[in-house]
Every structure is written in structure tokens, then in C-alpha cells.
Amino acid sequence: MPHTVKDEAGHATLRWNYRDIDFASIDKSAIHDDDLMFYMLASASLVEIMAELYTDNLIEKFRGNAELVEWLKSHWQHEEVQHGYALKAYVRHVWPEFDWHTANARFREEYVALCTAEQLEDDPALELIARCVVETGTTTMYHAVHDYVREPVLRKLFADIKTDEANHYARFRQFYEIYSKSSPKSPWSVTSTIWRRMTEIRGEDSYIAFKHVFSVRNPAMPFQEQNWRDFSRMVKNKARRHYPYPVAVKMLVKLIPVPLAVRHMIGWPLLGMARLVARK
Ligand SMILES: [Fe+2]
Ligand SMILES: [Fe+2]
């Protein structure tokens, strides 16, 4: 019987609970020597847990929209933080030699300074677009690693997280559509918001997390930019085979306020471009 987590008001908030995962049944031999998975899981656990820090900024941005604020507080935040706890528990079972708490403390110290309200888009509708881009990034990333990994407990965990992320995208998009009815956005403003947030997705938080994970795991080796470049190259190599480019393009193009026929027209060239960039 799965646990049901309740919020302060007694409402069930989570579709699944990481405490129900049978971590003892992990096939460690199938995963322990996979450096790519270690760095990816440890870094993602640090980033996901941080949702608790920036939820307040989002709530402030959407003050006045009771439905959205309620959903952020009682669903979205708990689900993101649970992703972090689940990944942390997995890392600690498979790599008990890794000092997760030290990496988390160092990451948190640096990341807190970046979590400011100025990071958000001025326009609430465009911030919802930015949220959809972030959720597209996480949905497709977990989709890719679910396709890549063979260890059964982790595959199931990735499947659960991926579904949550896709639901977050859908919910943020619903809210965006409501906002855009009263204040329509131009295709240009939406596209530039998408671009801005996409370039950030590959940047700061995952870089900072990787840096601290690397330093804690390799105390005798000072972190160098080359270590990040090597890791990024490893990710890119795997992405060619496992990353769902058509899903990512479809999710992003859906956000642009143009007629359906135009969406189809721009979707295919974008897919080609994404694959070309990934090949470099
Ligand atoms: Fe998440
Ligand atoms: Fe999410």
C-alpha cells in the first residue's frame, strides 16, 4: 500500500512517494561504475531539492492568482523536492562513499545568491512560458535517461519523475493560455523568451551542481573547466541516441502563438537544426 503524503490542510499531494521505493533491491552492479549516471544523478538531486528556495519568488510573481499559487504550493513544489529526495536516496544507496551533504551545502551556498526575483520574466505570462521551457527540459532529460539506463529501480524512478515533469509542463501551459487570453503575447516575445530560457537550461544550475559534485568526489583534483567540458561531451554523445528531439521541438513549438499550419512548417526545420547542433 503506497504512502500518501498530505499537506498541512490534509490534502493528498503526491502521485507517488519515494519512501515506497525498494532501494534495497537496486542492482548495484548494473550502475555503480557508470560515471555519467553518477554525475547526472548527484547533480540533478541537488538542483531538484532547490525548488523549495525559489517557490517563494514564483508565488510572489503570481500573487493574485489563487489557483496557480495553490497549485505551486501544494503540488508543484512538493513534487520537485520529492524528485530531489528520491535521487539523493538512490545516490546514497549506490555510492555510499560520496559525501552528498557536503556537496549539497556547497551547492546551496552558491546557488542561493542566484535565486532572486530578478531572474524571473517581468511579464507573468512570459514567466509561464519560461516555466514551460524548464519543464520541457526536465521532461525530455528524464525521458532520455529512462531510455538509456538499464537498472530497473532507476528506470521506474525516471518514469515517475518524467510523468510529473510532463504534467508540470501541461499545467503551466494551461495557466499561460488563460493569461494570454486577456493579454495576448506576440510570437516574437514568446520565441525570445523560449530562447533566453533554453540557453540558461544548459547553463548555470547544472554547471554549479556538477562543479561541487566533482570537487567532493575528487578531493585531490581541483575542479577545472575541462572537467565540465568532458562531462558535457559525454552527455552529448549519449544524447544523439537517447534524447527525444521530436518531443522537445513539439513541446516548445506548441507555445508559440501562431496558426497550426505555421507550427508544422517551423517544427521540421527546428528539429533538423536541433539534430545538427547535437552532432557537433
Ligand atoms: Fe523535477
Ligand atoms: Fe517539474
Coordinates of C-alpha atoms and ligand atoms in Angstrom, one line a residue:
M1 CA 0.0 0.0 0.0
P2 CA 1.7 3.2 -1.1
H3 CA 2.2 6.1 1.4
T4 CA 0.1 9.1 0.8
V5 CA 1.7 12.4 1.7
K6 CA -0.6 15.1 3.0
D7 CA -0.2 18.8 3.0
E8 CA -1.0 21.0 6.1
A9 CA -4.6 21.0 5.1
G10 CA -4.7 17.3 4.9
H11 CA -5.0 17.0 1.1
A12 CA -3.1 14.3 -0.7
T13 CA -0.4 16.0 -2.8
L14 CA 1.8 13.3 -4.4
R15 CA 1.0 10.8 -7.1
W16 CA 3.8 8.5 -5.8
N17 CA 6.1 8.5 -2.8
Y18 CA 9.8 7.9 -2.8
R19 CA 9.6 6.2 0.6
D20 CA 7.8 3.3 -1.2
I21 CA 10.8 2.7 -3.5
D22 CA 12.6 -0.6 -2.6
F23 CA 16.2 0.8 -2.7
A24 CA 17.5 -2.4 -1.2
S25 CA 16.6 -4.2 -4.5
I26 CA 18.8 -1.9 -6.7
D27 CA 21.1 -3.9 -8.9
K28 CA 24.2 -2.0 -7.9
S29 CA 26.4 -3.9 -10.4
A30 CA 24.4 -2.5 -13.3
I31 CA 25.0 1.1 -12.3
H32 CA 27.9 1.7 -9.8
D33 CA 30.6 2.0 -12.4
D34 CA 28.6 4.4 -14.7
D35 CA 30.3 7.8 -14.1
L36 CA 27.9 9.6 -16.4
M37 CA 24.9 8.4 -14.3
F38 CA 26.7 9.2 -11.0
Y39 CA 27.4 12.8 -12.0
M40 CA 24.0 13.2 -13.6
L41 CA 22.0 11.8 -10.6
A42 CA 24.0 13.6 -8.0
S43 CA 23.8 16.9 -9.8
A44 CA 20.1 16.6 -10.5
S45 CA 19.4 15.7 -6.9
L46 CA 21.0 19.0 -5.7
V47 CA 19.1 21.1 -8.3
E48 CA 15.7 19.5 -7.8
I49 CA 15.7 20.0 -4.0
M50 CA 16.3 23.7 -4.5
A51 CA 12.7 24.1 -5.7
E52 CA 11.9 24.9 -2.1
L53 CA 14.0 28.0 -2.3
Y54 CA 12.6 29.6 -5.5
T55 CA 8.9 28.7 -5.0
D56 CA 8.5 31.9 -2.9
N57 CA 9.7 34.1 -5.8
L58 CA 7.2 32.4 -8.1
I59 CA 4.4 32.7 -5.6
E60 CA 5.2 36.4 -5.3
K61 CA 5.1 36.8 -9.1
F62 CA 1.7 35.2 -9.3
R63 CA 0.2 36.8 -6.2
G64 CA -3.4 37.4 -7.0
N65 CA -3.9 34.2 -8.9
A66 CA -5.1 32.0 -6.0
E67 CA -5.5 28.8 -8.2
L68 CA -1.9 29.0 -9.5
V69 CA -0.4 29.9 -6.1
E70 CA -2.3 26.9 -4.5
W71 CA -1.0 24.5 -7.2
L72 CA 2.6 25.8 -6.8
K73 CA 2.4 25.3 -3.0
S74 CA 0.6 22.1 -2.7
H75 CA 1.6 20.2 -5.8
W76 CA 4.5 21.5 -7.9
Q77 CA 6.9 22.4 -5.1
H78 CA 6.4 19.0 -3.2
E79 CA 6.8 17.1 -6.4
E80 CA 10.0 18.8 -7.4
V81 CA 11.5 18.5 -3.9
Q82 CA 10.5 14.8 -3.9
H83 CA 12.4 14.3 -7.1
G84 CA 15.5 15.6 -5.3
Y85 CA 14.9 13.4 -2.3
A86 CA 14.4 10.3 -4.4
L87 CA 17.5 10.9 -6.5
K88 CA 19.5 11.7 -3.3
A89 CA 18.3 8.4 -1.7
Y90 CA 19.3 6.5 -4.9
V91 CA 22.8 8.1 -5.0
R92 CA 23.4 7.3 -1.3
H93 CA 22.4 3.7 -1.8
V94 CA 24.6 3.1 -4.8
W95 CA 27.5 5.4 -4.0
P96 CA 27.6 5.5 -0.1
E97 CA 31.3 6.7 -0.3
F98 CA 30.1 10.0 -1.8
D99 CA 29.6 12.8 0.7
W100 CA 26.2 14.1 -0.6
H101 CA 25.7 16.5 2.3
T102 CA 28.9 18.4 1.8
A103 CA 28.2 18.7 -2.0
N104 CA 24.7 19.9 -1.2
A105 CA 25.9 22.5 1.4
R106 CA 28.5 23.9 -1.1
F107 CA 26.0 24.0 -4.0
R108 CA 23.3 25.6 -1.8
E109 CA 25.6 28.4 -0.7
E110 CA 26.5 29.4 -4.2
Y111 CA 23.0 28.8 -5.7
V112 CA 21.1 30.8 -3.1
A113 CA 22.7 34.0 -4.4
L114 CA 21.3 33.3 -7.8
C115 CA 17.8 32.7 -6.7
T116 CA 16.4 36.2 -6.9
A117 CA 13.1 37.5 -8.2
E118 CA 15.0 39.4 -10.9
Q119 CA 15.7 36.1 -12.5
L120 CA 12.0 35.8 -13.4
E121 CA 10.5 37.4 -16.5
D122 CA 8.8 40.7 -15.8
D123 CA 5.6 39.6 -17.6
P124 CA 3.7 36.8 -15.7
A125 CA 2.5 35.2 -19.0
L126 CA 6.1 35.1 -20.2
E127 CA 7.3 33.7 -16.9
L128 CA 4.8 30.9 -17.5
I129 CA 6.4 30.3 -21.0
A130 CA 9.8 30.2 -19.3
R131 CA 8.4 27.6 -16.8
C132 CA 7.2 25.5 -19.8
V133 CA 10.7 25.6 -21.3
V134 CA 12.2 24.5 -18.0
E135 CA 9.6 21.6 -17.7
T136 CA 10.3 20.7 -21.4
G137 CA 14.0 20.4 -20.4
T138 CA 13.3 18.2 -17.5
T139 CA 10.7 16.0 -19.2
T140 CA 13.0 15.3 -22.2
M141 CA 16.1 14.9 -20.0
Y142 CA 14.3 12.2 -17.8
H143 CA 12.9 10.7 -21.0
A144 CA 16.4 10.3 -22.4
V145 CA 18.0 8.8 -19.2
H146 CA 15.0 6.5 -18.8
D147 CA 15.7 5.2 -22.3
Y148 CA 19.5 4.9 -21.6
V149 CA 19.6 3.3 -18.2
R150 CA 19.0 -0.5 -17.6
E151 CA 18.9 -0.7 -13.8
P152 CA 15.2 -1.5 -13.0
V153 CA 14.7 0.6 -9.9
L154 CA 16.1 3.7 -11.5
R155 CA 14.1 3.1 -14.7
K156 CA 10.9 3.1 -12.7
L157 CA 12.0 6.2 -10.8
F158 CA 12.8 8.1 -14.0
A159 CA 9.4 7.0 -15.5
D160 CA 7.7 8.5 -12.4
I161 CA 9.7 11.7 -12.5
K162 CA 9.2 12.1 -16.2
T163 CA 5.4 11.9 -15.9
D164 CA 5.5 14.5 -13.1
E165 CA 7.5 16.9 -15.3
A166 CA 5.2 16.4 -18.3
N167 CA 2.2 17.2 -16.0
H168 CA 4.0 20.3 -14.8
Y169 CA 4.5 21.5 -18.4
A170 CA 0.8 20.8 -19.2
R171 CA -0.4 22.7 -16.1
F172 CA 1.9 25.7 -16.6
R173 CA 0.7 25.8 -20.3
Q174 CA -2.9 25.8 -19.2
F175 CA -2.2 28.8 -16.9
Y176 CA -0.3 30.6 -19.7
E177 CA -3.3 30.1 -22.0
I178 CA -5.6 31.8 -19.5
Y179 CA -3.2 34.7 -19.1
S180 CA -2.7 35.1 -22.8
K181 CA -6.5 35.4 -23.4
S182 CA -6.6 38.7 -21.5
S183 CA -3.2 39.9 -22.7
P184 CA -2.1 38.1 -25.9
K185 CA 1.7 37.8 -26.5
S186 CA 3.4 38.2 -29.9
P187 CA 5.1 35.2 -31.5
W188 CA 8.4 37.2 -31.2
S189 CA 8.1 37.9 -27.4
V190 CA 7.3 34.2 -26.8
T191 CA 10.1 33.0 -29.1
S192 CA 12.7 35.2 -27.5
T193 CA 11.6 34.1 -24.0
I194 CA 11.9 30.5 -25.1
W195 CA 15.4 31.1 -26.5
R196 CA 16.6 33.0 -23.4
R197 CA 15.4 30.2 -21.1
M198 CA 16.8 27.5 -23.3
T199 CA 20.2 28.9 -23.2
E200 CA 20.0 29.1 -19.4
I201 CA 18.8 25.4 -19.2
R202 CA 22.2 24.2 -20.3
G203 CA 24.0 26.7 -18.1
E204 CA 24.1 27.8 -14.5
D205 CA 22.4 25.4 -12.2
S206 CA 23.6 22.1 -13.7
Y207 CA 27.1 23.6 -14.1
I208 CA 27.3 24.7 -10.5
A209 CA 25.9 21.4 -9.2
F210 CA 28.4 19.4 -11.3
K211 CA 31.3 21.5 -10.1
H212 CA 30.5 20.8 -6.4
V213 CA 29.8 17.1 -7.1
F214 CA 33.1 16.7 -8.9
S215 CA 35.1 18.5 -6.2
V216 CA 33.6 16.4 -3.4
R217 CA 34.1 13.2 -5.3
N218 CA 37.7 14.1 -6.3
P219 CA 39.2 16.0 -3.4
A220 CA 42.7 15.6 -4.7
M221 CA 41.8 17.1 -8.1
P222 CA 40.9 20.8 -8.2
F223 CA 37.9 21.4 -10.4
Q224 CA 38.8 22.7 -13.9
E225 CA 36.6 23.9 -16.7
Q226 CA 37.9 21.0 -18.8
N227 CA 36.1 18.6 -16.4
W228 CA 32.8 20.2 -17.2
R229 CA 33.6 20.2 -20.9
D230 CA 34.4 16.5 -20.7
F231 CA 31.2 15.7 -18.9
S232 CA 29.1 17.8 -21.4
R233 CA 30.8 15.9 -24.3
M234 CA 29.8 12.6 -22.6
V235 CA 26.2 13.8 -22.3
K236 CA 26.1 15.0 -25.9
N237 CA 27.4 11.6 -27.2
K238 CA 24.6 9.8 -25.3
A239 CA 22.0 12.4 -26.3
R240 CA 22.4 11.6 -30.0
R241 CA 21.0 8.2 -29.4
H242 CA 18.6 8.7 -26.5
Y243 CA 17.4 12.4 -26.4
P244 CA 13.8 12.7 -27.7
Y245 CA 14.4 15.7 -30.1
P246 CA 10.9 15.5 -31.7
V247 CA 9.2 15.6 -28.3
A248 CA 11.3 18.7 -27.3
V249 CA 10.5 20.5 -30.5
K250 CA 6.8 19.7 -30.3
M251 CA 6.5 20.9 -26.7
L252 CA 8.3 24.2 -27.5
V253 CA 6.6 24.9 -30.8
K254 CA 3.2 24.4 -29.1
L255 CA 4.0 27.5 -27.0
I256 CA 4.4 29.9 -30.0
P257 CA 1.1 31.7 -30.8
V258 CA 0.9 31.0 -34.5
P259 CA -1.6 29.1 -36.6
L260 CA -1.3 25.3 -36.5
A261 CA -0.1 25.1 -40.2
V262 CA 2.7 27.5 -39.3
R263 CA 3.7 25.4 -36.3
H264 CA 4.0 22.4 -38.6
M265 CA 6.1 24.4 -41.0
I266 CA 8.6 25.6 -38.4
G267 CA 8.6 22.3 -36.5
W268 CA 10.5 20.3 -39.0
P269 CA 13.4 22.7 -39.8
L270 CA 13.8 23.2 -36.0
L271 CA 14.1 19.5 -35.5
G272 CA 16.7 19.3 -38.2
M273 CA 18.6 22.2 -36.6
A274 CA 18.5 20.6 -33.1
R275 CA 19.9 17.4 -34.5
L276 CA 22.6 19.2 -36.4
V277 CA 23.7 21.2 -33.3
A278 CA 23.7 17.9 -31.3
R279 CA 26.0 16.3 -33.9
K280 CA 28.7 19.0 -33.5
Ligands
FE1 FE 11.7 17.8 -11.1
FE2 FE 8.9 20.0 -13.0

